[in-house]
DNA sequence: GAAGATTGATCGTTCAATCTTT
DNA sequence: AAAGATTGAACGATCAATCTTC
């Protein structure tokens, strides 16, 4: 058993993820589809009750800042994939409401994204290895 | 043994890495240090023979585009961390030459970065788990 | 005063076009 | 013509300041 450097595990994680992610973004763009970040936003809205979330909640779920949520929502509204709806309960807030066009886009994106995950990632791993990854990476809790 | 969804492994990888990375970038910025991408550039130059690489080679090693290399090098030269040296053998090319100030910055960054890797990542994993991650993630070969 | 969201300004990244050398 | 690098323009992200509502 040879002694390993712990930092090599981090380096491997860094490089593997970064290149995989880059490759997927490239493939999405090549098909004129939005980024995976946008996919995350659409998917998060779809899962929410009523297909809507307040900007602040949306931002927390997908880990992006307030003004970034505003800017992304701006574009998504322009393209008709969400609608901004004033929040009646708390008039400071704004709902991001997924439209049927937004739902369709999410599904269309999944057609490509899901295939990329299979081809570029899952196909290289056994079921046991999938399980292991979930377990090991799940142990990593970020401390603030 | 419960059946798992393969996509959950990808989702875990995605979220864990993204948040870890974000947290580290925040910590670097909080100490007025450059991004991890810049760290990668400096470290790659330091490892190269003569502490220098042509822009095109540098770009390939750190997986960034030509014009991105130009822009980053522009800033690194302004701050004195690299020098642009015309390539004599092939006059189309330009060397990025690490300066002593650049080397010092790389080391200073490592003081923080190395600690972050330990605190936020390695400390949550056993040695065996480190080894496993390297093996499993190493199997993932990106296809173009 | 604090929380939610927006805006103008700034900064960094990316695209397409360009220039030089091979 | 192709490879290496650069540049202006467009685009996207981020910061600080602002506005409204709680």
mmCIF file of C-alpha atoms (C1' of nucleotides) in Angstrom:
data_model
loop_
_atom_site.group_PDB
_atom_site.id
_atom_site.type_symbol
_atom_site.label_atom_id
_atom_site.label_comp_id
_atom_site.label_asym_id
_atom_site.label_seq_id
_atom_site.Cartn_x
_atom_site.Cartn_y
_atom_site.Cartn_z
ATOM 1 C CA UNK A 1 0.000 0.000 0.000
ATOM 2 C CA UNK A 2 1.641 3.196 -1.155
ATOM 3 C CA UNK A 3 1.198 6.438 0.730
ATOM 4 C CA UNK A 4 -0.877 8.910 -1.226
ATOM 5 C CA UNK A 5 -0.956 12.673 -1.069
ATOM 6 C CA UNK A 6 -4.363 13.859 0.038
ATOM 7 C CA UNK A 7 -4.137 16.843 -2.225
ATOM 8 C CA UNK A 8 -4.093 14.524 -5.231
ATOM 9 C CA UNK A 9 -7.657 13.535 -4.473
ATOM 10 C CA UNK A 10 -8.679 17.176 -4.522
ATOM 11 C CA UNK A 11 -6.734 17.768 -7.730
ATOM 12 C CA UNK A 12 -8.429 14.795 -9.371
ATOM 13 C CA UNK A 13 -11.850 15.970 -8.246
ATOM 14 C CA UNK A 14 -11.100 19.467 -9.496
ATOM 15 C CA UNK A 15 -9.842 18.457 -12.908
ATOM 16 C CA UNK A 16 -12.380 15.735 -13.553
ATOM 17 C CA UNK A 17 -15.340 17.867 -12.634
ATOM 18 C CA UNK A 18 -14.099 20.979 -14.389
ATOM 19 C CA UNK A 19 -13.462 19.200 -17.665
ATOM 20 C CA UNK A 20 -16.662 17.218 -17.518
ATOM 21 C CA UNK A 21 -18.610 20.368 -16.807
ATOM 22 C CA UNK A 22 -16.870 22.280 -19.573
ATOM 23 C CA UNK A 23 -17.554 19.486 -22.043
ATOM 24 C CA UNK A 24 -21.235 19.435 -21.125
ATOM 25 C CA UNK A 25 -21.603 23.203 -21.390
ATOM 26 C CA UNK A 26 -19.983 23.066 -24.800
ATOM 27 C CA UNK A 27 -22.391 20.354 -25.947
ATOM 28 C CA UNK A 28 -25.389 22.299 -24.673
ATOM 29 C CA UNK A 29 -24.225 25.461 -26.411
ATOM 30 C CA UNK A 30 -23.570 23.552 -29.632
ATOM 31 C CA UNK A 31 -27.282 22.684 -29.663
ATOM 32 C CA UNK A 32 -28.314 26.250 -28.851
ATOM 33 C CA UNK A 33 -29.413 25.297 -25.370
ATOM 34 C CA UNK A 34 -28.910 27.390 -22.219
ATOM 35 C CA UNK A 35 -26.325 26.689 -19.524
ATOM 36 C CA UNK A 36 -26.597 24.046 -16.828
ATOM 37 C CA UNK A 37 -27.118 26.842 -14.328
ATOM 38 C CA UNK A 38 -30.289 27.771 -16.167
ATOM 39 C CA UNK A 39 -31.265 24.113 -16.188
ATOM 40 C CA UNK A 40 -30.899 24.111 -12.419
ATOM 41 C CA UNK A 41 -33.126 27.160 -12.102
ATOM 42 C CA UNK A 42 -35.866 25.692 -14.315
ATOM 43 C CA UNK A 43 -35.708 22.331 -12.595
ATOM 44 C CA UNK A 44 -35.849 23.910 -9.143
ATOM 45 C CA UNK A 45 -38.926 25.904 -10.134
ATOM 46 C CA UNK A 46 -40.575 22.820 -11.621
ATOM 47 C CA UNK A 47 -40.118 20.915 -8.370
ATOM 48 C CA UNK A 48 -41.569 23.718 -6.258
ATOM 49 C CA UNK A 49 -45.270 23.679 -5.354
ATOM 50 C CA UNK A 50 -47.193 25.662 -7.955
ATOM 51 C CA UNK A 51 -44.077 25.818 -10.102
ATOM 52 C CA UNK A 52 -43.089 29.056 -8.442
ATOM 53 C CA UNK A 53 -40.592 30.364 -5.904
ATOM 54 C CA UNK A 54 -39.664 33.725 -4.469
ATOM 55 C CA UNK A 55 -36.411 35.116 -5.839
ATOM 56 C CA UNK A 56 -34.745 34.884 -2.440
ATOM 57 C CA UNK A 57 -35.729 31.223 -2.014
ATOM 58 C CA UNK A 58 -34.729 30.397 -5.565
ATOM 59 C CA UNK A 59 -31.348 31.986 -4.978
ATOM 60 C CA UNK A 60 -30.774 29.919 -1.842
ATOM 61 C CA UNK A 61 -31.714 26.659 -3.552
ATOM 62 C CA UNK A 62 -29.420 27.103 -6.505
ATOM 63 C CA UNK A 63 -26.721 28.942 -4.547
ATOM 64 C CA UNK A 64 -26.590 32.153 -6.502
ATOM 65 C CA UNK A 65 -26.664 35.732 -5.295
ATOM 66 C CA UNK A 66 -29.645 38.089 -5.223
ATOM 67 C CA UNK A 67 -28.619 40.270 -8.097
ATOM 68 C CA UNK A 68 -27.649 37.254 -10.139
ATOM 69 C CA UNK A 69 -31.162 35.880 -9.663
ATOM 70 C CA UNK A 70 -32.558 39.204 -10.836
ATOM 71 C CA UNK A 71 -30.390 39.241 -13.945
ATOM 72 C CA UNK A 72 -31.086 35.631 -14.884
ATOM 73 C CA UNK A 73 -34.817 36.075 -14.304
ATOM 74 C CA UNK A 74 -34.727 39.154 -16.500
ATOM 75 C CA UNK A 75 -33.507 37.061 -19.409
ATOM 76 C CA UNK A 76 -35.798 34.136 -18.660
ATOM 77 C CA UNK A 77 -38.764 36.474 -18.592
ATOM 78 C CA UNK A 78 -37.776 38.100 -21.874
ATOM 79 C CA UNK A 79 -37.615 34.686 -23.517
ATOM 80 C CA UNK A 80 -40.968 33.781 -21.962
ATOM 81 C CA UNK A 81 -39.770 30.899 -19.780
ATOM 82 C CA UNK A 82 -40.806 32.425 -16.488
ATOM 83 C CA UNK A 83 -43.124 35.182 -15.391
ATOM 84 C CA UNK A 84 -42.514 37.653 -12.585
ATOM 85 C CA UNK A 85 -45.523 37.745 -10.310
ATOM 86 C CA UNK A 86 -45.723 40.231 -7.421
ATOM 87 C CA UNK A 87 -45.967 38.416 -4.095
ATOM 88 C CA UNK A 88 -49.236 39.316 -2.381
ATOM 89 C CA UNK A 89 -48.433 38.058 1.092
ATOM 90 C CA UNK A 90 -45.184 39.982 1.399
ATOM 91 C CA UNK A 91 -45.108 42.839 -1.032
ATOM 92 C CA UNK A 92 -41.336 43.090 -0.931
ATOM 93 C CA UNK A 93 -41.103 39.729 -2.638
ATOM 94 C CA UNK A 94 -41.471 38.552 -6.226
ATOM 95 C CA UNK A 95 -42.452 35.108 -7.439
ATOM 96 C CA UNK A 96 -40.649 33.470 -10.315
ATOM 97 C CA UNK A 97 -43.421 31.481 -11.995
ATOM 98 C CA UNK A 98 -42.431 28.799 -14.486
ATOM 99 C CA UNK A 99 -44.419 29.017 -17.725
ATOM 100 C CA UNK A 100 -45.392 26.088 -19.932
ATOM 101 C CA UNK A 101 -42.730 27.226 -22.346
ATOM 102 C CA UNK A 102 -40.201 27.116 -19.510
ATOM 103 C CA UNK A 103 -41.316 23.626 -18.610
ATOM 104 C CA UNK A 104 -40.941 22.542 -22.213
ATOM 105 C CA UNK A 105 -37.446 23.999 -22.333
ATOM 106 C CA UNK A 106 -36.459 22.146 -19.179
ATOM 107 C CA UNK A 107 -37.623 18.866 -20.704
ATOM 108 C CA UNK A 108 -35.900 19.573 -23.974
ATOM 109 C CA UNK A 109 -32.676 20.352 -22.137
ATOM 110 C CA UNK A 110 -32.954 17.127 -20.171
ATOM 111 C CA UNK A 111 -33.045 15.166 -23.387
ATOM 112 C CA UNK A 112 -29.496 16.298 -24.025
ATOM 113 C CA UNK A 113 -28.237 16.751 -20.483
ATOM 114 C CA UNK A 114 -29.396 13.318 -19.307
ATOM 115 C CA UNK A 115 -27.680 11.693 -22.237
ATOM 116 C CA UNK A 116 -24.460 13.599 -21.546
ATOM 117 C CA UNK A 117 -24.472 12.459 -17.920
ATOM 118 C CA UNK A 118 -24.845 8.868 -19.063
ATOM 119 C CA UNK A 119 -22.235 9.037 -21.816
ATOM 120 C CA UNK A 120 -19.625 11.164 -20.125
ATOM 121 C CA UNK A 121 -20.019 10.083 -16.535
ATOM 122 C CA UNK A 122 -22.235 7.161 -15.546
ATOM 123 C CA UNK A 123 -21.116 4.782 -18.271
ATOM 124 C CA UNK A 124 -17.613 4.790 -16.783
ATOM 125 C CA UNK A 125 -18.758 3.722 -13.309
ATOM 126 C CA UNK A 126 -20.297 0.577 -11.838
ATOM 127 C CA UNK A 127 -23.440 0.778 -9.751
ATOM 128 C CA UNK A 128 -21.348 0.155 -6.652
ATOM 129 C CA UNK A 129 -19.077 3.044 -7.587
ATOM 130 C CA UNK A 130 -22.040 5.354 -8.024
ATOM 131 C CA UNK A 131 -23.156 4.442 -4.547
ATOM 132 C CA UNK A 132 -19.672 5.004 -3.160
ATOM 133 C CA UNK A 133 -19.365 8.436 -4.686
ATOM 134 C CA UNK A 134 -22.650 9.516 -3.146
ATOM 135 C CA UNK A 135 -21.553 8.261 0.248
ATOM 136 C CA UNK A 136 -18.048 9.713 0.211
ATOM 137 C CA UNK A 137 -18.936 13.089 -1.269
ATOM 138 C CA UNK A 138 -21.905 13.300 1.080
ATOM 139 C CA UNK A 139 -19.494 13.332 3.998
ATOM 140 C CA UNK A 140 -18.005 16.590 2.790
ATOM 141 C CA UNK A 141 -19.881 19.254 4.683
ATOM 142 C CA UNK A 142 -18.918 22.828 3.909
ATOM 143 C CA UNK A 143 -18.109 24.915 6.989
ATOM 144 C CA UNK A 144 -18.750 28.637 7.067
ATOM 145 C CA UNK B 1 -29.544 -3.078 -1.222
ATOM 146 C CA UNK B 2 -31.727 -0.298 -2.580
ATOM 147 C CA UNK B 3 -31.656 0.649 -6.233
ATOM 148 C CA UNK B 4 -30.060 4.044 -6.747
ATOM 149 C CA UNK B 5 -30.510 6.517 -9.498
ATOM 150 C CA UNK B 6 -27.259 7.053 -11.336
ATOM 151 C CA UNK B 7 -28.068 10.682 -11.849
ATOM 152 C CA UNK B 8 -27.953 11.196 -8.090
ATOM 153 C CA UNK B 9 -24.231 10.511 -8.141
ATOM 154 C CA UNK B 10 -23.777 13.215 -10.749
ATOM 155 C CA UNK B 11 -25.990 15.601 -8.807
ATOM 156 C CA UNK B 12 -23.984 14.969 -5.631
ATOM 157 C CA UNK B 13 -20.725 15.510 -7.478
ATOM 158 C CA UNK B 14 -22.066 18.686 -9.026
ATOM 159 C CA UNK B 15 -23.366 20.218 -5.830
ATOM 160 C CA UNK B 16 -20.493 19.178 -3.614
ATOM 161 C CA UNK B 17 -17.845 20.442 -5.960
ATOM 162 C CA UNK B 18 -19.652 23.655 -6.847
ATOM 163 C CA UNK B 19 -20.202 24.652 -3.246
ATOM 164 C CA UNK B 20 -16.729 23.655 -2.149
ATOM 165 C CA UNK B 21 -15.245 25.615 -5.001
ATOM 166 C CA UNK B 22 -17.424 28.631 -4.304
ATOM 167 C CA UNK B 23 -16.487 28.560 -0.631
ATOM 168 C CA UNK B 24 -12.789 28.423 -1.480
ATOM 169 C CA UNK B 25 -13.005 31.266 -3.985
ATOM 170 C CA UNK B 26 -14.797 33.351 -1.376
ATOM 171 C CA UNK B 27 -12.075 32.650 1.175
ATOM 172 C CA UNK B 28 -9.338 33.556 -1.277
ATOM 173 C CA UNK B 29 -11.068 36.781 -2.207
ATOM 174 C CA UNK B 30 -11.630 37.651 1.445
ATOM 175 C CA UNK B 31 -7.841 37.619 1.842
ATOM 176 C CA UNK B 32 -7.305 39.666 -1.325
ATOM 177 C CA UNK B 33 -5.868 36.712 -3.173
ATOM 178 C CA UNK B 34 -6.482 35.853 -6.853
ATOM 179 C CA UNK B 35 -8.753 33.078 -8.064
ATOM 180 C CA UNK B 36 -7.915 29.381 -8.119
ATOM 181 C CA UNK B 37 -7.689 29.633 -11.888
ATOM 182 C CA UNK B 38 -4.802 32.046 -11.455
ATOM 183 C CA UNK B 39 -3.281 29.668 -8.935
ATOM 184 C CA UNK B 40 -3.412 26.970 -11.570
ATOM 185 C CA UNK B 41 -1.664 29.192 -14.097
ATOM 186 C CA UNK B 42 1.119 30.154 -11.679
ATOM 187 C CA UNK B 43 1.588 26.576 -10.510
ATOM 188 C CA UNK B 44 1.689 25.265 -14.072
ATOM 189 C CA UNK B 45 4.353 27.803 -14.987
ATOM 190 C CA UNK B 46 6.358 26.964 -11.872
ATOM 191 C CA UNK B 47 6.409 23.295 -12.801
ATOM 192 C CA UNK B 48 7.531 23.956 -16.372
ATOM 193 C CA UNK B 49 11.235 23.847 -17.225
ATOM 194 C CA UNK B 50 12.683 27.332 -16.927
ATOM 195 C CA UNK B 51 9.438 28.499 -15.305
ATOM 196 C CA UNK B 52 8.081 29.413 -18.695
ATOM 197 C CA UNK B 53 5.560 28.164 -21.245
ATOM 198 C CA UNK B 54 4.208 29.347 -24.549
ATOM 199 C CA UNK B 55 0.706 30.764 -24.359
ATOM 200 C CA UNK B 56 -0.713 27.980 -26.458
ATOM 201 C CA UNK B 57 0.857 25.293 -24.255
ATOM 202 C CA UNK B 58 -0.200 27.071 -21.093
ATOM 203 C CA UNK B 59 -3.751 27.233 -22.404
ATOM 204 C CA UNK B 60 -3.808 23.518 -23.116
ATOM 205 C CA UNK B 61 -2.459 22.604 -19.689
ATOM 206 C CA UNK B 62 -4.984 24.653 -17.747
ATOM 207 C CA UNK B 63 -7.811 24.138 -20.248
ATOM 208 C CA UNK B 64 -8.543 27.714 -21.124
ATOM 209 C CA UNK B 65 -8.976 29.356 -24.495
ATOM 210 C CA UNK B 66 -6.403 31.374 -26.408
ATOM 211 C CA UNK B 67 -7.901 34.778 -25.836
ATOM 212 C CA UNK B 68 -8.499 33.976 -22.209
ATOM 213 C CA UNK B 69 -4.791 33.213 -21.814
ATOM 214 C CA UNK B 70 -4.009 36.550 -23.430
ATOM 215 C CA UNK B 71 -6.324 38.452 -21.112
ATOM 216 C CA UNK B 72 -5.133 36.710 -17.954
ATOM 217 C CA UNK B 73 -1.501 37.178 -18.938
ATOM 218 C CA UNK B 74 -2.192 40.844 -19.552
ATOM 219 C CA UNK B 75 -3.266 41.271 -15.934
ATOM 220 C CA UNK B 76 -0.501 39.048 -14.550
ATOM 221 C CA UNK B 77 2.075 41.062 -16.444
ATOM 222 C CA UNK B 78 0.661 44.365 -15.201
ATOM 223 C CA UNK B 79 0.928 43.128 -11.628
ATOM 224 C CA UNK B 80 4.461 41.897 -12.317
ATOM 225 C CA UNK B 81 3.848 38.199 -11.756
ATOM 226 C CA UNK B 82 4.821 37.080 -15.219
ATOM 227 C CA UNK B 83 6.762 38.577 -18.107
ATOM 228 C CA UNK B 84 5.945 38.221 -21.789
ATOM 229 C CA UNK B 85 9.012 37.119 -23.687
ATOM 230 C CA UNK B 86 8.960 36.833 -27.493
ATOM 231 C CA UNK B 87 9.682 33.283 -28.594
ATOM 232 C CA UNK B 88 12.855 33.200 -30.682
ATOM 233 C CA UNK B 89 12.468 29.751 -32.205
ATOM 234 C CA UNK B 90 8.974 30.374 -33.530
ATOM 235 C CA UNK B 91 8.291 34.054 -33.825
ATOM 236 C CA UNK B 92 4.540 33.586 -33.803
ATOM 237 C CA UNK B 93 4.775 32.417 -30.194
ATOM 238 C CA UNK B 94 5.132 34.195 -26.852
ATOM 239 C CA UNK B 95 6.560 32.810 -23.631
ATOM 240 C CA UNK B 96 4.884 33.443 -20.323
ATOM 241 C CA UNK B 97 7.806 33.657 -17.918
ATOM 242 C CA UNK B 98 7.094 33.411 -14.197
ATOM 243 C CA UNK B 99 8.841 36.146 -12.194
ATOM 244 C CA UNK B 100 10.124 35.812 -8.635
ATOM 245 C CA UNK B 101 7.169 37.917 -7.562
ATOM 246 C CA UNK B 102 4.865 35.444 -9.308
ATOM 247 C CA UNK B 103 6.569 32.568 -7.559
ATOM 248 C CA UNK B 104 6.142 34.307 -4.225
ATOM 249 C CA UNK B 105 2.458 34.872 -4.932
ATOM 250 C CA UNK B 106 1.954 31.213 -5.776
ATOM 251 C CA UNK B 107 3.517 30.193 -2.468
ATOM 252 C CA UNK B 108 1.506 32.740 -0.529
ATOM 253 C CA UNK B 109 -1.691 31.498 -2.175
ATOM 254 C CA UNK B 110 -0.809 27.927 -1.286
ATOM 255 C CA UNK B 111 -0.603 28.866 2.373
ATOM 256 C CA UNK B 112 -4.316 29.584 2.244
ATOM 257 C CA UNK B 113 -5.413 27.175 -0.493
ATOM 258 C CA UNK B 114 -3.677 24.158 1.048
ATOM 259 C CA UNK B 115 -5.319 24.858 4.369
ATOM 260 C CA UNK B 116 -8.730 25.194 2.743
ATOM 261 C CA UNK B 117 -8.322 21.834 0.999
ATOM 262 C CA UNK B 118 -7.486 20.222 4.333
ATOM 263 C CA UNK B 119 -10.262 21.904 6.319
ATOM 264 C CA UNK B 120 -13.046 21.786 3.793
ATOM 265 C CA UNK B 121 -12.277 18.546 2.006
ATOM 266 C CA UNK B 122 -9.587 16.167 3.236
ATOM 267 C CA UNK B 123 -10.505 16.290 6.906
ATOM 268 C CA UNK B 124 -13.873 14.720 6.079
ATOM 269 C CA UNK B 125 -12.361 11.689 4.333
ATOM 270 C CA UNK B 126 -10.290 8.718 5.418
ATOM 271 C CA UNK B 127 -7.094 7.835 3.627
ATOM 272 C CA UNK B 128 -8.874 4.906 2.017
ATOM 273 C CA UNK B 129 -11.610 7.214 0.771
ATOM 274 C CA UNK B 130 -9.056 9.562 -0.737
ATOM 275 C CA UNK B 131 -7.593 6.633 -2.616
ATOM 276 C CA UNK B 132 -11.030 5.508 -3.756
ATOM 277 C CA UNK B 133 -11.943 8.922 -5.117
ATOM 278 C CA UNK B 134 -8.764 9.062 -7.158
ATOM 279 C CA UNK B 135 -9.444 5.638 -8.592
ATOM 280 C CA UNK B 136 -13.123 6.131 -9.372
ATOM 281 C CA UNK B 137 -12.851 9.636 -10.780
ATOM 282 C CA UNK B 138 -9.797 8.571 -12.751
ATOM 283 C CA UNK B 139 -11.992 6.161 -14.666
ATOM 284 C CA UNK B 140 -14.019 9.041 -16.057
ATOM 285 C CA UNK B 141 -12.460 9.843 -19.385
ATOM 286 C CA UNK B 142 -13.995 12.692 -21.311
ATOM 287 C CA UNK B 143 -14.907 11.841 -24.890
ATOM 288 C CA UNK B 144 -14.827 14.438 -27.618
ATOM 289 C "C1'" DG C 1 -33.164 49.092 10.885
ATOM 290 C "C1'" DA C 2 -33.405 44.809 8.161
ATOM 291 C "C1'" DA C 3 -35.038 41.967 4.175
ATOM 292 C "C1'" DG C 4 -36.156 41.594 -0.734
ATOM 293 C "C1'" DA C 5 -35.242 43.140 -5.044
ATOM 294 C "C1'" DT C 6 -33.377 46.259 -8.573
ATOM 295 C "C1'" DT C 7 -30.040 49.361 -10.992
ATOM 296 C "C1'" DG C 8 -25.730 51.682 -12.760
ATOM 297 C "C1'" DA C 9 -21.084 50.988 -12.990
ATOM 298 C "C1'" DT C 10 -17.306 47.981 -13.200
ATOM 299 C "C1'" DC C 11 -14.953 44.075 -14.194
ATOM 300 C "C1'" DG C 12 -14.080 39.618 -16.457
ATOM 301 C "C1'" DT C 13 -15.096 36.429 -20.266
ATOM 302 C "C1'" DT C 14 -16.065 35.203 -24.963
ATOM 303 C "C1'" DC C 15 -16.857 35.884 -30.002
ATOM 304 C "C1'" DA C 16 -15.471 37.229 -34.408
ATOM 305 C "C1'" DA C 17 -12.239 39.620 -36.966
ATOM 306 C "C1'" DT C 18 -7.420 40.697 -37.617
ATOM 307 C "C1'" DC C 19 -2.448 40.458 -37.966
ATOM 308 C "C1'" DT C 20 1.921 38.004 -38.194
ATOM 309 C "C1'" DT C 21 4.641 34.088 -38.947
ATOM 310 C "C1'" DT C 22 5.063 29.435 -40.527
ATOM 311 C "C1'" DA D 1 -3.747 27.856 -45.767
ATOM 312 C "C1'" DA D 2 -2.962 27.057 -40.848
ATOM 313 C "C1'" DA D 3 -1.148 28.227 -36.194
ATOM 314 C "C1'" DG D 4 -0.274 31.642 -32.562
ATOM 315 C "C1'" DA D 5 -1.642 35.610 -30.515
ATOM 316 C "C1'" DT D 6 -4.182 39.974 -30.068
ATOM 317 C "C1'" DT D 7 -8.109 43.350 -30.225
ATOM 318 C "C1'" DG D 8 -12.825 45.636 -30.232
ATOM 319 C "C1'" DA D 9 -17.321 44.591 -29.356
ATOM 320 C "C1'" DA D 10 -20.793 42.039 -27.044
ATOM 321 C "C1'" DC D 11 -22.119 39.613 -23.286
ATOM 322 C "C1'" DG D 12 -22.418 38.005 -18.501
ATOM 323 C "C1'" DA D 13 -21.375 38.510 -13.585
ATOM 324 C "C1'" DT D 14 -20.512 41.269 -9.472
ATOM 325 C "C1'" DC D 15 -20.277 45.367 -6.324
ATOM 326 C "C1'" DA D 16 -22.168 49.172 -4.100
ATOM 327 C "C1'" DA D 17 -25.896 52.117 -3.821
ATOM 328 C "C1'" DT D 18 -30.858 52.568 -3.855
ATOM 329 C "C1'" DC D 19 -35.738 51.853 -3.257
ATOM 330 C "C1'" DT D 20 -39.704 49.644 -1.172
ATOM 331 C "C1'" DT D 21 -41.896 47.056 2.272
ATOM 332 C "C1'" DC D 22 -41.741 44.791 6.660
#
